[in-house]
Amino acid sequence: MTQTIAEELLVKSRRRVKAHGEVFTPRRMVDQMLDLVRDDLEAGPGFVDKTFLEPAAGDGNFLIAILQRKLQAIERQYQPDLWADQSLFALASIYGIELLEDNHQDAKAAMLEEFLRFHAGHDVPCGPCTNLTRAATFLIDTNIVRGNTLTGLDWRGQDIEFSWWSRVPDAPGSVLREPFTLESLRGGNHLDFAVYDTYAVCRIDHVHEEVRAGD
């Protein structure tokens, strides 16, 4: 699905509207809503790492718009040699949940397409075997989950799990991955980091290697 279609299509079918209440938000309204959080999204301190969760991601119109704005701000505010790392941290800050399988796949594909378009436009190598593309694909697959926000369960019937991607002080470009559940996020208590496997600190462009702590 091309981005133009994803931005303009409001209803895929009457059946889907009736069964799932599926109606897509037009790009004009998406932009108006994101303008309300412009400082957090693209201007204020630490904008790259400010997190956004779309609980009904559809085919990714909000997710794509958030990524576009972050990438444009990175281009304005950072030197080119930092764009790769910062763009990956931007991806790591964007989360989504989508119930329907086709929408879920479309959203992930559109996110990756937008990310690669940015780098290809600056002549950065981003073929399928590059660490940049492999890391981006991994972050998108990890952060954009197929599941039901209302129940907190993924399509397998298990708790929806996300990961928190923390920058590591004094190690530029490095990240610590800490898994947690959606239920702990919305429960008002501390995120349940301790319940899950611990990952080793690594470069953001090597997150796809999933090195466990102690390995």
Coordinates of C-alpha atoms in Angstrom, one line a residue:
M1 CA 0.0 0.0 0.0
T2 CA 1.4 3.4 -1.0
Q3 CA 1.6 6.2 1.5
T4 CA -0.8 8.3 -0.5
I5 CA -3.5 5.7 -0.3
A6 CA -2.8 5.1 3.4
E7 CA -3.2 8.8 4.1
E8 CA -6.5 9.4 2.1
L9 CA -8.4 6.1 2.6
L10 CA -10.9 6.6 5.4
V11 CA -13.0 3.4 5.2
K12 CA -11.9 0.0 3.7
S13 CA -15.3 -1.6 3.8
R14 CA -18.7 -1.3 5.5
R15 CA -18.2 -4.8 6.9
R16 CA -15.0 -3.7 8.7
V17 CA -16.7 -0.6 10.0
K18 CA -19.5 -2.7 11.4
A19 CA -17.3 -5.5 12.8
H20 CA -14.4 -3.5 14.2
G21 CA -15.4 0.2 14.1
E22 CA -12.6 0.8 11.6
V23 CA -12.5 4.4 10.3
F24 CA -9.1 6.0 9.4
T25 CA -8.2 9.5 10.4
P26 CA -7.4 11.8 7.5
R27 CA -3.9 13.3 7.3
R28 CA -5.2 16.8 7.8
M29 CA -6.6 15.9 11.1
V30 CA -3.5 13.9 12.0
D31 CA -1.4 16.9 11.4
Q32 CA -3.7 19.2 13.4
M33 CA -3.6 16.8 16.4
L34 CA 0.2 16.5 16.2
D35 CA 0.6 20.2 16.1
L36 CA -0.8 20.3 19.7
V37 CA 2.3 18.3 20.9
R38 CA 4.8 20.0 18.6
D39 CA 7.3 20.7 21.3
D40 CA 7.4 17.2 22.6
L41 CA 7.5 15.8 19.1
E42 CA 10.0 17.9 17.2
A43 CA 11.3 21.0 19.0
G44 CA 11.7 20.6 22.8
P45 CA 14.7 19.1 24.7
G46 CA 15.0 15.4 24.2
F47 CA 12.4 15.3 21.4
V48 CA 14.0 12.2 19.8
D49 CA 13.3 10.1 22.9
K50 CA 9.8 11.4 23.7
T51 CA 7.6 8.3 23.5
F52 CA 4.3 8.0 21.6
L53 CA 1.8 5.1 21.7
E54 CA -1.0 4.7 19.2
P55 CA -3.4 2.2 20.7
A56 CA -5.4 1.8 17.5
A57 CA -2.7 2.1 14.9
G58 CA -4.7 1.2 11.8
D59 CA -2.4 1.1 8.8
G60 CA -0.1 3.6 10.4
N61 CA -1.2 7.1 9.5
F62 CA -0.3 8.5 12.9
L63 CA 2.8 6.5 13.3
I64 CA 4.1 7.6 9.9
A65 CA 3.4 11.2 10.6
I66 CA 5.1 11.1 14.0
L67 CA 8.2 9.5 12.4
Q68 CA 8.3 12.0 9.6
R69 CA 8.3 14.9 12.0
K70 CA 11.0 13.4 14.1
L71 CA 13.2 12.7 11.1
Q72 CA 12.7 16.2 9.8
A73 CA 13.7 17.6 13.2
I74 CA 16.7 15.4 13.4
E75 CA 17.8 16.7 10.0
R76 CA 17.5 20.3 11.2
Q77 CA 19.1 19.9 14.6
Y78 CA 21.8 17.2 14.3
Q79 CA 24.9 16.9 12.2
P80 CA 24.7 14.3 9.4
D81 CA 27.0 11.8 11.1
L82 CA 24.5 11.5 13.9
W83 CA 21.4 11.0 11.7
A84 CA 21.6 7.2 11.6
D85 CA 21.8 6.7 15.4
Q86 CA 19.2 9.4 16.2
S87 CA 16.8 8.1 13.6
L88 CA 16.9 4.7 15.2
F89 CA 16.3 6.1 18.6
A90 CA 13.3 8.0 17.1
L91 CA 12.0 4.6 15.8
A92 CA 12.5 3.2 19.3
S93 CA 10.3 5.9 20.8
I94 CA 7.2 5.1 18.6
Y95 CA 4.8 2.4 19.7
G96 CA 1.6 1.0 18.2
I97 CA -1.0 -1.6 18.7
E98 CA -3.3 -2.8 15.9
L99 CA -5.9 -5.6 16.0
L100 CA -6.3 -6.5 12.3
E101 CA -3.5 -8.4 10.6
D102 CA -3.5 -6.6 7.3
N103 CA -3.4 -3.2 8.9
H104 CA -0.6 -4.4 11.2
Q105 CA 1.5 -5.5 8.3
D106 CA 0.7 -2.3 6.3
A107 CA 1.7 -0.1 9.3
K108 CA 5.0 -1.8 9.8
A109 CA 5.8 -1.7 6.1
A110 CA 5.0 1.9 5.8
M111 CA 7.1 2.8 8.8
L112 CA 10.1 1.0 7.3
E113 CA 9.5 2.6 3.9
E114 CA 9.5 6.1 5.5
F115 CA 12.6 5.4 7.5
L116 CA 14.5 4.1 4.4
R117 CA 13.2 6.9 2.2
F118 CA 14.8 9.4 4.6
H119 CA 18.2 7.7 4.5
A120 CA 18.2 6.9 0.8
G121 CA 17.4 10.5 0.1
H122 CA 20.7 11.4 1.8
D123 CA 22.6 8.7 -0.1
V124 CA 23.1 6.5 3.0
P125 CA 23.5 2.8 2.3
C126 CA 20.4 1.1 3.5
G127 CA 20.2 -2.2 1.7
P128 CA 18.4 -5.1 3.4
C129 CA 21.7 -6.5 4.8
T130 CA 22.9 -3.3 6.3
N131 CA 22.8 -3.0 10.1
L132 CA 20.8 0.2 9.7
T133 CA 18.0 -1.5 7.9
R134 CA 18.1 -4.7 10.1
A135 CA 18.0 -2.6 13.3
A136 CA 15.2 -0.5 12.0
T137 CA 13.1 -3.5 11.0
F138 CA 13.7 -5.1 14.4
L139 CA 12.7 -2.0 16.2
I140 CA 9.5 -1.6 14.2
D141 CA 8.6 -5.3 14.6
T142 CA 9.2 -5.1 18.4
N143 CA 7.3 -1.8 18.9
I144 CA 4.3 -2.2 16.6
V145 CA 2.3 -5.1 18.0
R146 CA -0.7 -7.0 16.7
G147 CA -3.1 -7.2 19.6
N148 CA -6.1 -5.7 21.4
T149 CA -5.5 -2.6 23.5
L150 CA -8.8 -3.1 25.4
T151 CA -7.9 -6.6 26.7
G152 CA -4.1 -6.0 26.8
L153 CA -3.6 -9.3 24.9
D154 CA -1.8 -9.9 21.6
W155 CA -3.1 -12.0 18.8
R156 CA -1.9 -15.2 20.5
G157 CA -3.8 -14.4 23.7
Q158 CA -0.7 -13.4 25.6
D159 CA 0.1 -10.2 27.4
I160 CA 1.1 -7.4 25.0
E161 CA 4.8 -6.8 25.6
F162 CA 6.8 -3.8 24.7
S163 CA 10.4 -2.8 25.3
W164 CA 11.8 0.4 26.8
W165 CA 14.9 1.5 24.9
S166 CA 17.2 3.5 27.3
R167 CA 20.2 5.5 26.2
V168 CA 23.3 4.6 28.1
P169 CA 25.1 7.5 29.8
D170 CA 28.7 8.0 28.6
A171 CA 28.2 5.6 25.7
P172 CA 26.8 7.6 22.8
G173 CA 24.8 5.5 20.4
S174 CA 24.3 2.6 22.9
V175 CA 21.0 1.3 24.2
L176 CA 19.6 -0.9 27.0
R177 CA 16.5 -2.9 26.2
E178 CA 14.1 -3.5 29.0
P179 CA 10.9 -5.4 28.2
F180 CA 7.6 -4.7 30.0
T181 CA 3.9 -5.4 29.6
L182 CA 1.2 -3.0 28.5
E183 CA -0.8 -4.0 31.6
S184 CA 1.9 -2.7 33.9
L185 CA 2.0 0.6 31.9
R186 CA -1.6 1.3 32.3
G187 CA -2.0 -0.1 35.8
G188 CA -0.5 3.0 37.4
N189 CA 2.3 1.0 39.1
H190 CA 5.9 0.6 38.1
L191 CA 6.7 -1.1 34.8
D192 CA 7.4 -4.8 35.4
F193 CA 10.9 -4.7 34.0
A194 CA 12.3 -7.3 36.4
V195 CA 10.0 -10.1 35.2
Y196 CA 11.6 -10.5 31.8
D197 CA 14.9 -11.4 30.3
T198 CA 17.7 -8.9 30.6
Y199 CA 19.5 -7.7 27.5
A200 CA 23.1 -6.6 27.3
V201 CA 24.0 -3.0 26.4
C202 CA 24.7 -2.7 22.7
R203 CA 24.9 -0.2 19.9
I204 CA 21.4 0.9 18.7
D205 CA 22.3 -0.3 15.2
H206 CA 22.9 -3.8 16.6
V207 CA 19.7 -4.3 18.5
H208 CA 18.6 -7.0 16.0
E209 CA 21.3 -9.2 17.4
E210 CA 19.4 -9.5 20.7
V211 CA 22.4 -10.3 22.9
R212 CA 21.3 -11.4 26.4
A213 CA 23.1 -10.1 29.5
G214 CA 25.7 -12.6 30.5
D215 CA 26.2 -14.2 27.1

